[in-house]
Structure formats: C-alpha cells, structure tokens
mmCIF file of C-alpha atoms and ligand atoms in Angstrom:
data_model
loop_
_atom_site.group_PDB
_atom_site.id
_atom_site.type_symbol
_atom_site.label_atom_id
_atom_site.label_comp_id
_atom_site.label_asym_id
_atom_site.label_seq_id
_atom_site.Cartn_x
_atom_site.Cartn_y
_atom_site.Cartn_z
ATOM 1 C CA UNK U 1 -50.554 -9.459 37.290
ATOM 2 C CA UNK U 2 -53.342 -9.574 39.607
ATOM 3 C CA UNK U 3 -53.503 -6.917 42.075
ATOM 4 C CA UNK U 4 -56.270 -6.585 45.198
ATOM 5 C CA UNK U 5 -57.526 -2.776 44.433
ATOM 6 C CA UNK U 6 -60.363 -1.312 46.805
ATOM 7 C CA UNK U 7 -63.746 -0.620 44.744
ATOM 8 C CA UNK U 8 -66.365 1.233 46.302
ATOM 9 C CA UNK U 9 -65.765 -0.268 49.840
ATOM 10 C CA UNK U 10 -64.832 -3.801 48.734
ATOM 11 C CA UNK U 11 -61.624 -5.131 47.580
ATOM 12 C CA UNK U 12 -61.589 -7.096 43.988
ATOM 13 C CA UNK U 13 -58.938 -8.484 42.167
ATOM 14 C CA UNK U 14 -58.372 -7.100 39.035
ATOM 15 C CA UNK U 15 -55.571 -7.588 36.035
ATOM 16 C CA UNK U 16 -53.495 -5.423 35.321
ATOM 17 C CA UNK U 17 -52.187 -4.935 32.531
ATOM 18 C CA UNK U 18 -48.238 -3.831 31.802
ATOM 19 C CA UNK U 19 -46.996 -2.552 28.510
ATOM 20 C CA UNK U 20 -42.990 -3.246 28.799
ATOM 21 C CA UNK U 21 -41.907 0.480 29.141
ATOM 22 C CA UNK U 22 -44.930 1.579 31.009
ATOM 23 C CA UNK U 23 -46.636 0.278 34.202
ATOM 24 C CA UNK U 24 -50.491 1.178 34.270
ATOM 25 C CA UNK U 25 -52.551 0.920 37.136
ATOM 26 C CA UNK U 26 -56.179 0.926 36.187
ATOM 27 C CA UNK U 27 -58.738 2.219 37.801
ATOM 28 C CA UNK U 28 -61.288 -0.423 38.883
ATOM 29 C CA UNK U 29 -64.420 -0.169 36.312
ATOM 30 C CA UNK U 30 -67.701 -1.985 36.528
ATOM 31 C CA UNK U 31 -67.884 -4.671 33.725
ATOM 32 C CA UNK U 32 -69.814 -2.961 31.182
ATOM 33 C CA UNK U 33 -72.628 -4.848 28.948
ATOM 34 C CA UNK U 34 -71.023 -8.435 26.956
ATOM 35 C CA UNK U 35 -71.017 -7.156 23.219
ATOM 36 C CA UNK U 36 -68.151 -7.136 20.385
ATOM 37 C CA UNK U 37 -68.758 -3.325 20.265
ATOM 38 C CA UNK U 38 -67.599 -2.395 23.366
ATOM 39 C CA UNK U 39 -65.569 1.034 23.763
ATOM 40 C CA UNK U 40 -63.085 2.058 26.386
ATOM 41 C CA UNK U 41 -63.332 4.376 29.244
ATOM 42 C CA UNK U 42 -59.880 5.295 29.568
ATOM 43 C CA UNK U 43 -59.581 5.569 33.653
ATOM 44 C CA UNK U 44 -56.766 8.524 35.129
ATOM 45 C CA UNK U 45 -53.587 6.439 35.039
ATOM 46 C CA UNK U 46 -50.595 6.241 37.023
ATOM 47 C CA UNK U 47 -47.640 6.199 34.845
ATOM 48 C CA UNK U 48 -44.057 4.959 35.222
ATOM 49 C CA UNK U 49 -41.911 5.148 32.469
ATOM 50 C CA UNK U 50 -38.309 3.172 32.052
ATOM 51 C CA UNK U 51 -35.329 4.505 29.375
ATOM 52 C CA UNK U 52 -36.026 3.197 25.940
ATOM 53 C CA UNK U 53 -33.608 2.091 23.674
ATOM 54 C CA UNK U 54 -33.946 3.504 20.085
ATOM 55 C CA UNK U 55 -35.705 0.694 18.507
ATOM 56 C CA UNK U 56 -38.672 0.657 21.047
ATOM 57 C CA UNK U 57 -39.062 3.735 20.889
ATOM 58 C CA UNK U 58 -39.075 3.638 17.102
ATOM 59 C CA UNK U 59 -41.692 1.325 17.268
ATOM 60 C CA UNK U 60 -43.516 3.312 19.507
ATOM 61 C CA UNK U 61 -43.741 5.921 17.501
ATOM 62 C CA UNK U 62 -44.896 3.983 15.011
ATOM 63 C CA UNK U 63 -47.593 2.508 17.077
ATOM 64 C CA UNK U 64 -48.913 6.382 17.915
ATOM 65 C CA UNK U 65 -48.935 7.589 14.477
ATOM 66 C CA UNK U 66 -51.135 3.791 13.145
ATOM 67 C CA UNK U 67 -53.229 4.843 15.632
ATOM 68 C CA UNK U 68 -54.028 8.400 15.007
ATOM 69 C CA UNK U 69 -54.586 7.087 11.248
ATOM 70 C CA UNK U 70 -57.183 3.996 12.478
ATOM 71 C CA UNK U 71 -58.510 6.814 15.082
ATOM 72 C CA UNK U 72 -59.659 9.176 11.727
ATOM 73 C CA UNK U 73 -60.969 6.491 9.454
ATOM 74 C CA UNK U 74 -64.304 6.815 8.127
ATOM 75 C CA UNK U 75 -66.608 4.665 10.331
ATOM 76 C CA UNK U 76 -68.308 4.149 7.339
ATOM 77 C CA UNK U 77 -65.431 2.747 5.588
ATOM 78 C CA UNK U 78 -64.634 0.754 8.464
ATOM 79 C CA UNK U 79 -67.641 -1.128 8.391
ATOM 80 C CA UNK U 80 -67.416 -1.666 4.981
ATOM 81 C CA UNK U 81 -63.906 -3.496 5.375
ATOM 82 C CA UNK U 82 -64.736 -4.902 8.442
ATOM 83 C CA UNK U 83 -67.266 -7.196 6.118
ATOM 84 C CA UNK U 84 -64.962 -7.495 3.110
ATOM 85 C CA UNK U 85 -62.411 -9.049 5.738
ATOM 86 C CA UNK U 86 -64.802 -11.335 7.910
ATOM 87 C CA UNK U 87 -66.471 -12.345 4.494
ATOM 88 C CA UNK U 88 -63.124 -13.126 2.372
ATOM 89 C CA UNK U 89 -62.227 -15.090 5.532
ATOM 90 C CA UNK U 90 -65.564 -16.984 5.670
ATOM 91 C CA UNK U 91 -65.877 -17.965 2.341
ATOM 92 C CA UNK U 92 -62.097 -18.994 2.436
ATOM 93 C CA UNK U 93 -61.347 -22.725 1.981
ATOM 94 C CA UNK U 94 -58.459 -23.029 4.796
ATOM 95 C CA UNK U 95 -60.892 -21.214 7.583
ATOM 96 C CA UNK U 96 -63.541 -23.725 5.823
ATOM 97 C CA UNK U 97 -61.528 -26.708 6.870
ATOM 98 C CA UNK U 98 -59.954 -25.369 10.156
ATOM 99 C CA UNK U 99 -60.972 -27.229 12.855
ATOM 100 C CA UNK U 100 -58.792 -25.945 16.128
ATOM 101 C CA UNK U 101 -58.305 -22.475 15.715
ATOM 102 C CA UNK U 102 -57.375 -19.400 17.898
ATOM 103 C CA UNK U 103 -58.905 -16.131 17.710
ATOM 104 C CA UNK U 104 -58.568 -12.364 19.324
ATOM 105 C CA UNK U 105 -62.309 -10.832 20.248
ATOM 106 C CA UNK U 106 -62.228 -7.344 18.381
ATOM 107 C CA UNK U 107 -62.506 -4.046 20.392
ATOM 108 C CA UNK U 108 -63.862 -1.568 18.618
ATOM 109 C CA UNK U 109 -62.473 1.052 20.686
ATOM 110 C CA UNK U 110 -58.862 -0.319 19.573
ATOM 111 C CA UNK U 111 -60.038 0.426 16.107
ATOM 112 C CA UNK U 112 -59.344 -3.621 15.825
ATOM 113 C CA UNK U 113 -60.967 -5.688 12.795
ATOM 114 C CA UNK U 114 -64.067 -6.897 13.602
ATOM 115 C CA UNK U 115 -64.144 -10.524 14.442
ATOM 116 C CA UNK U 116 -67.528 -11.075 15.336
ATOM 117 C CA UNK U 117 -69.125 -12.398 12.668
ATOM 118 C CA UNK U 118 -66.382 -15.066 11.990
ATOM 119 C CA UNK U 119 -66.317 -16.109 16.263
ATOM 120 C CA UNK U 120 -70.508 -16.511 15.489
ATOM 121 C CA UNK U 121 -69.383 -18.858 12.496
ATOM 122 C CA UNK U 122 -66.773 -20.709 14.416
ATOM 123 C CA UNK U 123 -69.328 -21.338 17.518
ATOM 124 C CA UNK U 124 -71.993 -22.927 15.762
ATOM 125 C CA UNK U 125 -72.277 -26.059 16.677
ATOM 126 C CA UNK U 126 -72.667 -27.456 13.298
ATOM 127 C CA UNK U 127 -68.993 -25.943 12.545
ATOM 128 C CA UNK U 128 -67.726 -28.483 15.162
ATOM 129 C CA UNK U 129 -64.471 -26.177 15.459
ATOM 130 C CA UNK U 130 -62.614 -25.379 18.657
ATOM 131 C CA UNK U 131 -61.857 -22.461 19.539
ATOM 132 C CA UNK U 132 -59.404 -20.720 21.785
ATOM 133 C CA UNK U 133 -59.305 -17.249 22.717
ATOM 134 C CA UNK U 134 -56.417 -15.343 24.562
ATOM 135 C CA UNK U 135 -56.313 -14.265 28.370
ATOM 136 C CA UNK U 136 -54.017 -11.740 29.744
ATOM 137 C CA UNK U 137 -52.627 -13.578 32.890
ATOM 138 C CA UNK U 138 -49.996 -10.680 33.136
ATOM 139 C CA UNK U 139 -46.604 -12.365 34.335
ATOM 140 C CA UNK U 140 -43.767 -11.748 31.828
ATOM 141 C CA UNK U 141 -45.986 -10.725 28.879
ATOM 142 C CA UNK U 142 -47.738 -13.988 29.410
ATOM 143 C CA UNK U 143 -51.174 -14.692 27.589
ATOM 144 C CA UNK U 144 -53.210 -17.867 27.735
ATOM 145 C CA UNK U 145 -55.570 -18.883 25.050
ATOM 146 C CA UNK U 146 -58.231 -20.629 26.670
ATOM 147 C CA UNK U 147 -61.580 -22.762 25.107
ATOM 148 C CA UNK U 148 -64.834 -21.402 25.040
ATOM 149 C CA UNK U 149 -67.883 -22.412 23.604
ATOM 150 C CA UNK U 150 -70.269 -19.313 23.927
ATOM 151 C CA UNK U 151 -69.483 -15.817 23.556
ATOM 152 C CA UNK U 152 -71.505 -15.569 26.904
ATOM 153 C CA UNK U 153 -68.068 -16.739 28.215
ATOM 154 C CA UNK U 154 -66.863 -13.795 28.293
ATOM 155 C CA UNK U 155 -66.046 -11.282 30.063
ATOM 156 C CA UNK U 156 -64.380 -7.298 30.159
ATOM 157 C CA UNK U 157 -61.237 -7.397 31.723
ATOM 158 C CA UNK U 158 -59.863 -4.023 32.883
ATOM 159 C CA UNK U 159 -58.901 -2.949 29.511
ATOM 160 C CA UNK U 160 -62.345 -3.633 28.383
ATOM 161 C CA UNK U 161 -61.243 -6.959 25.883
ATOM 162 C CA UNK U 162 -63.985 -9.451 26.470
ATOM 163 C CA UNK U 163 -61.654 -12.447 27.875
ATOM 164 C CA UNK U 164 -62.839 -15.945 29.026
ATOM 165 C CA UNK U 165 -62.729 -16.787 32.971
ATOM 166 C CA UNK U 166 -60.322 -19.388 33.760
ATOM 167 C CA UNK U 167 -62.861 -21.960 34.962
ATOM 168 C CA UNK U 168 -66.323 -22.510 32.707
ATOM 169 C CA UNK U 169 -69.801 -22.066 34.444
ATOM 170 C CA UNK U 170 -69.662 -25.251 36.128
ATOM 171 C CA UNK U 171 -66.621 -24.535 37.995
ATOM 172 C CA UNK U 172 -64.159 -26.525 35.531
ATOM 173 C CA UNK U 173 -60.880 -25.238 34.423
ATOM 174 C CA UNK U 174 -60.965 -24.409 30.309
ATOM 175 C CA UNK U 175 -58.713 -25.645 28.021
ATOM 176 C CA UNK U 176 -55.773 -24.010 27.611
ATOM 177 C CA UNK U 177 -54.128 -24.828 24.204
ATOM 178 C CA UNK U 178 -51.205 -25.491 25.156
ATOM 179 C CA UNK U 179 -51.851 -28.545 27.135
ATOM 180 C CA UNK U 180 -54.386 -29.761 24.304
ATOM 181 C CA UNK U 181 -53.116 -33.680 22.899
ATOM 182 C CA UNK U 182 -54.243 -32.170 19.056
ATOM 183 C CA UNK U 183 -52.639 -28.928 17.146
ATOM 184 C CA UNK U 184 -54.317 -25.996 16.080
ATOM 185 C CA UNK U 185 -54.119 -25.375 12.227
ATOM 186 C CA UNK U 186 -55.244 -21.726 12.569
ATOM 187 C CA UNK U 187 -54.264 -18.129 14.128
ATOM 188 C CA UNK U 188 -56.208 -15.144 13.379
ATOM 189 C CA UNK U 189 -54.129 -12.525 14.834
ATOM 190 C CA UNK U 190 -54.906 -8.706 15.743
ATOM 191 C CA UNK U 191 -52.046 -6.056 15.352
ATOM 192 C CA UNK U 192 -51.455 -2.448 14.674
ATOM 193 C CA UNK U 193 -49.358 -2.733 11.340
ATOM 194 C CA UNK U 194 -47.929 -5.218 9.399
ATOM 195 C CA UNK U 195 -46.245 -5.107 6.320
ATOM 196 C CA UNK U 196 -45.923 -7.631 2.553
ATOM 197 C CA UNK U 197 -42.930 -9.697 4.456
ATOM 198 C CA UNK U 198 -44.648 -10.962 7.451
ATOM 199 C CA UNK U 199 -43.913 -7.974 9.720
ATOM 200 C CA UNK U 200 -46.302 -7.444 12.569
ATOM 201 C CA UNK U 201 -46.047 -4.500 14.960
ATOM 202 C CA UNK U 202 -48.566 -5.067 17.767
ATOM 203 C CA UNK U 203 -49.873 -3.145 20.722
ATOM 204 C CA UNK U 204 -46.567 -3.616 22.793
ATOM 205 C CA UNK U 205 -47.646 -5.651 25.653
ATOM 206 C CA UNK U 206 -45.203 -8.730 23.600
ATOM 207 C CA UNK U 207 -48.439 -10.766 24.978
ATOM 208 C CA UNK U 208 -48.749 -12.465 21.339
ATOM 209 C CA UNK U 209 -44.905 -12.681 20.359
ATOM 210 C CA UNK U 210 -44.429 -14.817 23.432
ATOM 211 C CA UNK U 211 -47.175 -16.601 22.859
ATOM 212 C CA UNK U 212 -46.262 -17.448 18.947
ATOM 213 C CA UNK U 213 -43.202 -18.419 20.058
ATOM 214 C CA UNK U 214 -43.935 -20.840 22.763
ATOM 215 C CA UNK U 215 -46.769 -22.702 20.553
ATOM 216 C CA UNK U 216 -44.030 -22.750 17.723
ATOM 217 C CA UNK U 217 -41.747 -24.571 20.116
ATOM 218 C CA UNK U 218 -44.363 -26.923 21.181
ATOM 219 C CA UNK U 219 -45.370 -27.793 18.103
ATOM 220 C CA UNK U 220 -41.874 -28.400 16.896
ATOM 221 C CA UNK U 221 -41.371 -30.984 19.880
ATOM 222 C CA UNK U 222 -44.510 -32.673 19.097
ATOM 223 C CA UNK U 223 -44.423 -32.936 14.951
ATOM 224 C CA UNK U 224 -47.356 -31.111 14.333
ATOM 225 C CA UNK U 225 -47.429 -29.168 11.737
ATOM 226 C CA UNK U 226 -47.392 -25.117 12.677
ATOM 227 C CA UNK U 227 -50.237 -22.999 12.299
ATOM 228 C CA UNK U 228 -50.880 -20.507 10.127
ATOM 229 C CA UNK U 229 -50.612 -17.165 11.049
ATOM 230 C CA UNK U 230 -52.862 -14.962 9.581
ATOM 231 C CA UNK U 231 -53.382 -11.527 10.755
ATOM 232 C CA UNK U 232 -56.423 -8.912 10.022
ATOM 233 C CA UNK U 233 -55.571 -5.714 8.731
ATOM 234 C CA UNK U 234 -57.714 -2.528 7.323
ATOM 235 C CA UNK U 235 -55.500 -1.015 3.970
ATOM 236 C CA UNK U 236 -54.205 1.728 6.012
ATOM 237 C CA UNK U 237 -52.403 -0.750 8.390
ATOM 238 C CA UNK U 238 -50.153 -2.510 5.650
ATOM 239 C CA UNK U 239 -47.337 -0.408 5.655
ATOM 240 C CA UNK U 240 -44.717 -0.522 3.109
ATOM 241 C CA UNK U 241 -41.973 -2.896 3.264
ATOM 242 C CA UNK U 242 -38.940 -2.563 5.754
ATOM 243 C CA UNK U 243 -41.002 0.409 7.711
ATOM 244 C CA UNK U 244 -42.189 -1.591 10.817
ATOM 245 C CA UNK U 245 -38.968 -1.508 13.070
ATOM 246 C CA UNK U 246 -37.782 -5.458 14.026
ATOM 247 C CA UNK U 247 -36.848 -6.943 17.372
ATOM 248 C CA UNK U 248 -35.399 -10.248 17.972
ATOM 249 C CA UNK U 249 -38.357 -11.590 19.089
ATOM 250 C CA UNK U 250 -41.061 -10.430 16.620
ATOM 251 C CA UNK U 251 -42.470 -13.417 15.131
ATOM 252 C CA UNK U 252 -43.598 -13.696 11.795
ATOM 253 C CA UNK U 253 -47.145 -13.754 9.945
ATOM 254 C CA UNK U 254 -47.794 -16.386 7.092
ATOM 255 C CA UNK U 255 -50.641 -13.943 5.904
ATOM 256 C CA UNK U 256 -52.760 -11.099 5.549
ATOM 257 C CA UNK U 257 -56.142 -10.545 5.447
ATOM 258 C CA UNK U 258 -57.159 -7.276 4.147
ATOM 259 C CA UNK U 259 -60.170 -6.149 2.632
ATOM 260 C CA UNK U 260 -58.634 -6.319 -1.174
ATOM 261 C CA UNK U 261 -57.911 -9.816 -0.311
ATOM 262 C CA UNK U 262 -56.115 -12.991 1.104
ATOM 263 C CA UNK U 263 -52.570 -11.766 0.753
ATOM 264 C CA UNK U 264 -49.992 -14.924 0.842
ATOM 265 C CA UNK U 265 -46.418 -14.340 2.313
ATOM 266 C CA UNK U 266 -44.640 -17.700 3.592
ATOM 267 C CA UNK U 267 -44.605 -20.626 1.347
ATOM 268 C CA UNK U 268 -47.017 -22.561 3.962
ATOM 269 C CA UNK U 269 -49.809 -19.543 2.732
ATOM 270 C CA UNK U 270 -48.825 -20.261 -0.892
ATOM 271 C CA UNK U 271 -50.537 -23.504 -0.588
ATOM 272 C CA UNK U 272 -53.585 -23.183 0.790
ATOM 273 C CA UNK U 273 -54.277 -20.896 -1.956
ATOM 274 C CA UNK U 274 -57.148 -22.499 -4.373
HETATM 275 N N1 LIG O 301 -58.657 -7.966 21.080
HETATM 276 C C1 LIG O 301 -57.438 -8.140 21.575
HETATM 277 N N2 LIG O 301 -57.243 -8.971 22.586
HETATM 278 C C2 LIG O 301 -55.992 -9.116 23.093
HETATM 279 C C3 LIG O 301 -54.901 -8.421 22.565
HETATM 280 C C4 LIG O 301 -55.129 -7.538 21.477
HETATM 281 O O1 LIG O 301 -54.227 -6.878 20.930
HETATM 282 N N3 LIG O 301 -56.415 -7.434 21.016
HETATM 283 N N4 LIG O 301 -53.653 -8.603 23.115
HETATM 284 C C5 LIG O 301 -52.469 -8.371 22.457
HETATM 285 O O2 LIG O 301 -51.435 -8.238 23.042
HETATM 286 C C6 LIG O 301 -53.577 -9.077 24.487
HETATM 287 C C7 LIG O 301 -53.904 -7.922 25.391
HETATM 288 N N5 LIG O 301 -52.947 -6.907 25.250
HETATM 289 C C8 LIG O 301 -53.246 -5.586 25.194
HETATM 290 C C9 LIG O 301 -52.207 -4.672 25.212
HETATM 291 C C10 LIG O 301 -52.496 -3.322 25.160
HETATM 292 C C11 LIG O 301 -53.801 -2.903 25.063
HETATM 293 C C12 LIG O 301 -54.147 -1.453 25.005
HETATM 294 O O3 LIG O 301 -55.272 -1.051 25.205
HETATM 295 N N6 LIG O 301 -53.218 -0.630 24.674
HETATM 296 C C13 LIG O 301 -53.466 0.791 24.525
HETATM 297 C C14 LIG O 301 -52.334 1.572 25.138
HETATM 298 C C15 LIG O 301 -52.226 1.316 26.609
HETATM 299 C C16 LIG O 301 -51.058 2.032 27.230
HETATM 300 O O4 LIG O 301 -50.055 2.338 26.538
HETATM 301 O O5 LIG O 301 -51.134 2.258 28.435
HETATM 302 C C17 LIG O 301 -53.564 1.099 23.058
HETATM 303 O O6 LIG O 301 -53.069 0.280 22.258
HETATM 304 O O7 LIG O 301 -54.099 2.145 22.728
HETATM 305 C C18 LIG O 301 -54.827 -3.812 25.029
HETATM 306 C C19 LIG O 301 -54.546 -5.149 25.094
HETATM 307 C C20 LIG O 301 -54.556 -10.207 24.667
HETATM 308 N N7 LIG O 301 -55.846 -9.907 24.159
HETATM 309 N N1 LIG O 302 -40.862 -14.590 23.208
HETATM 310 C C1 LIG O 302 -40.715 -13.596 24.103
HETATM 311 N N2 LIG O 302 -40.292 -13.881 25.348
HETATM 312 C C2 LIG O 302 -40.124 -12.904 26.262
HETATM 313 N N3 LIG O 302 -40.371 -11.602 26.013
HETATM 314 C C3 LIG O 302 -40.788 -11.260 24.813
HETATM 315 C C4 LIG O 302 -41.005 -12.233 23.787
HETATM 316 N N4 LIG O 302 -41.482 -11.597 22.699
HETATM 317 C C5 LIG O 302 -41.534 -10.288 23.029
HETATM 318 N N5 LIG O 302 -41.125 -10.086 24.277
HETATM 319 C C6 LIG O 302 -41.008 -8.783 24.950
HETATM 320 O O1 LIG O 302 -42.220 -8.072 24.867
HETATM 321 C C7 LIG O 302 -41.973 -6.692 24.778
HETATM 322 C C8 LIG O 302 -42.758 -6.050 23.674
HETATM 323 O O2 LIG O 302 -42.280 -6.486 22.442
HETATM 324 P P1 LIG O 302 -42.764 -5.787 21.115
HETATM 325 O O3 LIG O 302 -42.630 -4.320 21.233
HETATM 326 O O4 LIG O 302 -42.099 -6.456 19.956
HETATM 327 O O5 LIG O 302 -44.301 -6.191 21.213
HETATM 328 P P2 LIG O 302 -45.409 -6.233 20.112
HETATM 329 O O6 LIG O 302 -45.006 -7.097 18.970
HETATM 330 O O7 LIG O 302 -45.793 -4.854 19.760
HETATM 331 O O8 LIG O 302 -46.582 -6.869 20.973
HETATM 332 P P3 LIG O 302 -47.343 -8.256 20.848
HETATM 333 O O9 LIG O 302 -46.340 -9.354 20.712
HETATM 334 O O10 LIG O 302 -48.118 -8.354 22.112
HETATM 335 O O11 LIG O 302 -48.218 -8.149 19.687
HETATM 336 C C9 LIG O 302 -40.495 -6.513 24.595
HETATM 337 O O12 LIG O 302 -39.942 -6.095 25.818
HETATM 338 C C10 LIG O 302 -40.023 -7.895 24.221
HETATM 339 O O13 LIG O 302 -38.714 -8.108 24.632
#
C-alpha cells in the first residue's frame, strides 16, 4: 500500500507494509547506505490488531520463539554458515545451470541467510543469468519480482529490504516475471522455519505464498516446467517434522539448503541431485 506520509516538511510516498493480523504504520526513515548488511531501526509503531484464529496464532508463536533463537546465535557461527550455504549453493550443479532465477536480498537484521555472495555470482555478466528479485507492492499480500541487473538497483524500502524501483535508471519499467515469454527454473526462498517435508513458515506478510502460487498457476497454463523451490535455512531453523503449523495456502519447498548440505524433499529435487 502506498501511503503519502509528511517527512520533515515534505510529503513522500512510502510502502507500507501490512502483516495480515497487524497494520503497521512506519515511520518515514531516510534510506540508509545500499549494502547487504543493512540493520533495522525499528520506528514507534502504531498497532492494530484483529482476532486470530488458533492456527495463526500458533504460527505466530512459532514465528516469535525462531526468532528469539536466530536473535542469540553466535555471529560467529552465523558467518560461518552463511558461507557453508552460499558456497554449497555455488558450487551446486542446478544453480550452475540456472539461467532465470529469483532471489530474496538478505537482511541481516532479519537474521536472514546471507545471499550476497550468490546475487554477486548471478550478476556477473559472464553468468548470463536473469535475475528477479521481489517488491512489496502491498495490495492483498501482493509481491512483484522484478529484473535487475546491478545491485546498485536497489533500494531500502521502509522495512529496510533493499528492493528494486519499478522503472530502471533510464526511466523504463523492469521486468516483472510474470509477464516474461521464458520460465524461471530457480527460487531461492527466505523463511523463518521450515521443516524435512517441505514446510515453510515465513514472516507472515503471505507476500511469498501468493506469489508461489500464482507463478505455479502460470506455469501450469503455459507447460513450463515449475521451478524449484529451494529455501535457505541456518540448522536451528529446520524444525522437526509436523511442528510448523499448516494453512491452506502454504506452499511447498522442493529443498533445503542448510549448511550440512543440499537437503532433497520432492521428487523434482531428487533429480537434480549428481
Ligand atoms: N529479504 C526479504 N525480502 C522480502 C521478504 C523477506 O522475507 N525477506 N518478504 C517476504 O515476505 C517480502 C517482504 N515481507 C516482509 C514481511 C515482514 C517483514 C518484517 O520485518 N517483519 C518483522 C515483524 C514486523 C511486524 O510484525 O510488524 C519481523 O519478521 O521481525 C519484512 C518483510 C518481500 N521481500
Ligand atoms: N495464495 C494466497 N492468496 C491470498 N492470500 C494468501 C495466499 N497465501 C497466503 N495468503 C494469506 O497471507 C496471510 C499470511 O499467511 P501465512 O501466515 O501462511 O504467511 P507466511 O507463510 O508466514 O508468509 P509468506 O508467504 O510471506 O512467507 C494469511 O492471511 C493467508 O491467508
């Protein structure tokens, strides 16, 4: 949703963002410095809360208590698995061959797997892969995943995710993938727990669910073959099986990546396996 908000005398348009059982206004921030390792500054917030039924809130809770664990992980130790993922994903032959792929850009401050040094790999030229990473447009948890080219792309949107403007630097509109004529082999998804059979719990905006499940669709009409979904995930965020509470409209991952490996779960990630 964008909303006008008055900044320090002028008036800016500015996203904001809405988690289903909770509208939050931001508070209008100054774009900080372009980097992967950017942290929050959570502004006051104006809250507005809705009844829950039980399995939201279930996975609510869930979501807190992830957090709290990702929030008091060694930074040390994060590092370290932050490379074991981004390498075993590198050196992997399905990335290797990918050649449309979407992405998230990590935030650090969301305690999210670090993607940067796979988006560098992806956006060398000599890669010649397309990418597409996701915009909030904030209208019925809807999420765009536009082309870029160069991280310079970017920019913070009022949650602080770097996100692409919808028209490039010489005023044209991106790509958005779904109105591109070829298919993307390749997700990499972000999420706050997943479990062994495909479960993904994510940060409750149901930005990426809809998304999954309108690409799915669309590649169903056209006869492309779907994606793989393959989400990044430090040890502590693989949960055991059956934990992560399930919604209609949770959509499935193929794989994991974790830093003790490439961890297969639909038959379409048993083949890619050398
Ligand atoms: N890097 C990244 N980009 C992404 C996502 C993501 O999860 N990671 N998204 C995936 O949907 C979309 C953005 N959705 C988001 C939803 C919530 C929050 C967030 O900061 N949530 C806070 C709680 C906020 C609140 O409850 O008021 C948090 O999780 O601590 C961020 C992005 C699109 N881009
Ligand atoms: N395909 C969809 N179409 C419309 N609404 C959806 C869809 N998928 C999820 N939602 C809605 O989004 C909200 C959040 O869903 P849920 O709690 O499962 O999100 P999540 O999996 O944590 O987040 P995300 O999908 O962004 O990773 C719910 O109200 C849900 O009904």
């Amino acid at each position: 949703m964008l909303r006008k908000v008055r900044s320090h005398g002028s008036v800016v348009q500015r996203v904001v963002m809405m988690t289903p059982r909770q509208c939050t206004i931001a508070k209008p921030q100054f774009p900080p410095a372009f980097s992967f390792f950017n942290t929050i500054v959570r502004p006051p917030v104006a809250t507005m809360n809705t009844p829950d039924d039980g399995i939201f809130t279930q996975k609510r809770v869930l979501r807190s208590k992830v957090k709290k664990d990702l929030r008091s992980m060694d930074p040390v130790l994060r590092s370290q698995q932050d490379d074991a993922i981004q390498n075993l994903i590198l050196e992997a032959p399905w990335f290797k061959s990918c050649k449309r792929l979407c992405a998230y850009i990590s935030c650090s401050a969301l305690r999210e797997v670090d993607t940067s040094k796979v988006l560098q790999n992806v956006l060398q030229k000599e890669t010649a892969k397309i990418l597409y990473v996701p915009r909030v447009e904030d209208k019925n948890c809807h999420m765009r995943m536009l082309n870029i080219s160069r991280i310079d792309d970017l920019i913070a949107n009022s949650m602080n995710i770097l996100e692409p403007a919808p028209l490039d630097a010489h005023g044209n509109a991106r790509q958005d993938v779904m109105l591109a004529d070829e298919p993307i082999d390749l997700l990499l998804l972000p999420g706050l727990a997943f479990d062994k059979t495909g479960r993904r719990l994510g940060r409750g905006g149901g930005y990426y669910d809809t998304f999954l499940s309108k690409y799915q669709e669309l590649a169903r009409q056209r006869n492309w073959k779907q994606p793989l979904l393959i989400a990044l995930s430090y040890s502590v965020q693989i949960l055991e099986d059956g934990v992560i509470p399930l919604t209609p409209s949770d959509v499935f991952i193929d794989a994991l990546v974790s830093p003790s490996g490439f961890i297969p779960i639909t038959p379409a990630a048993q083949e890619i396996i050398p």
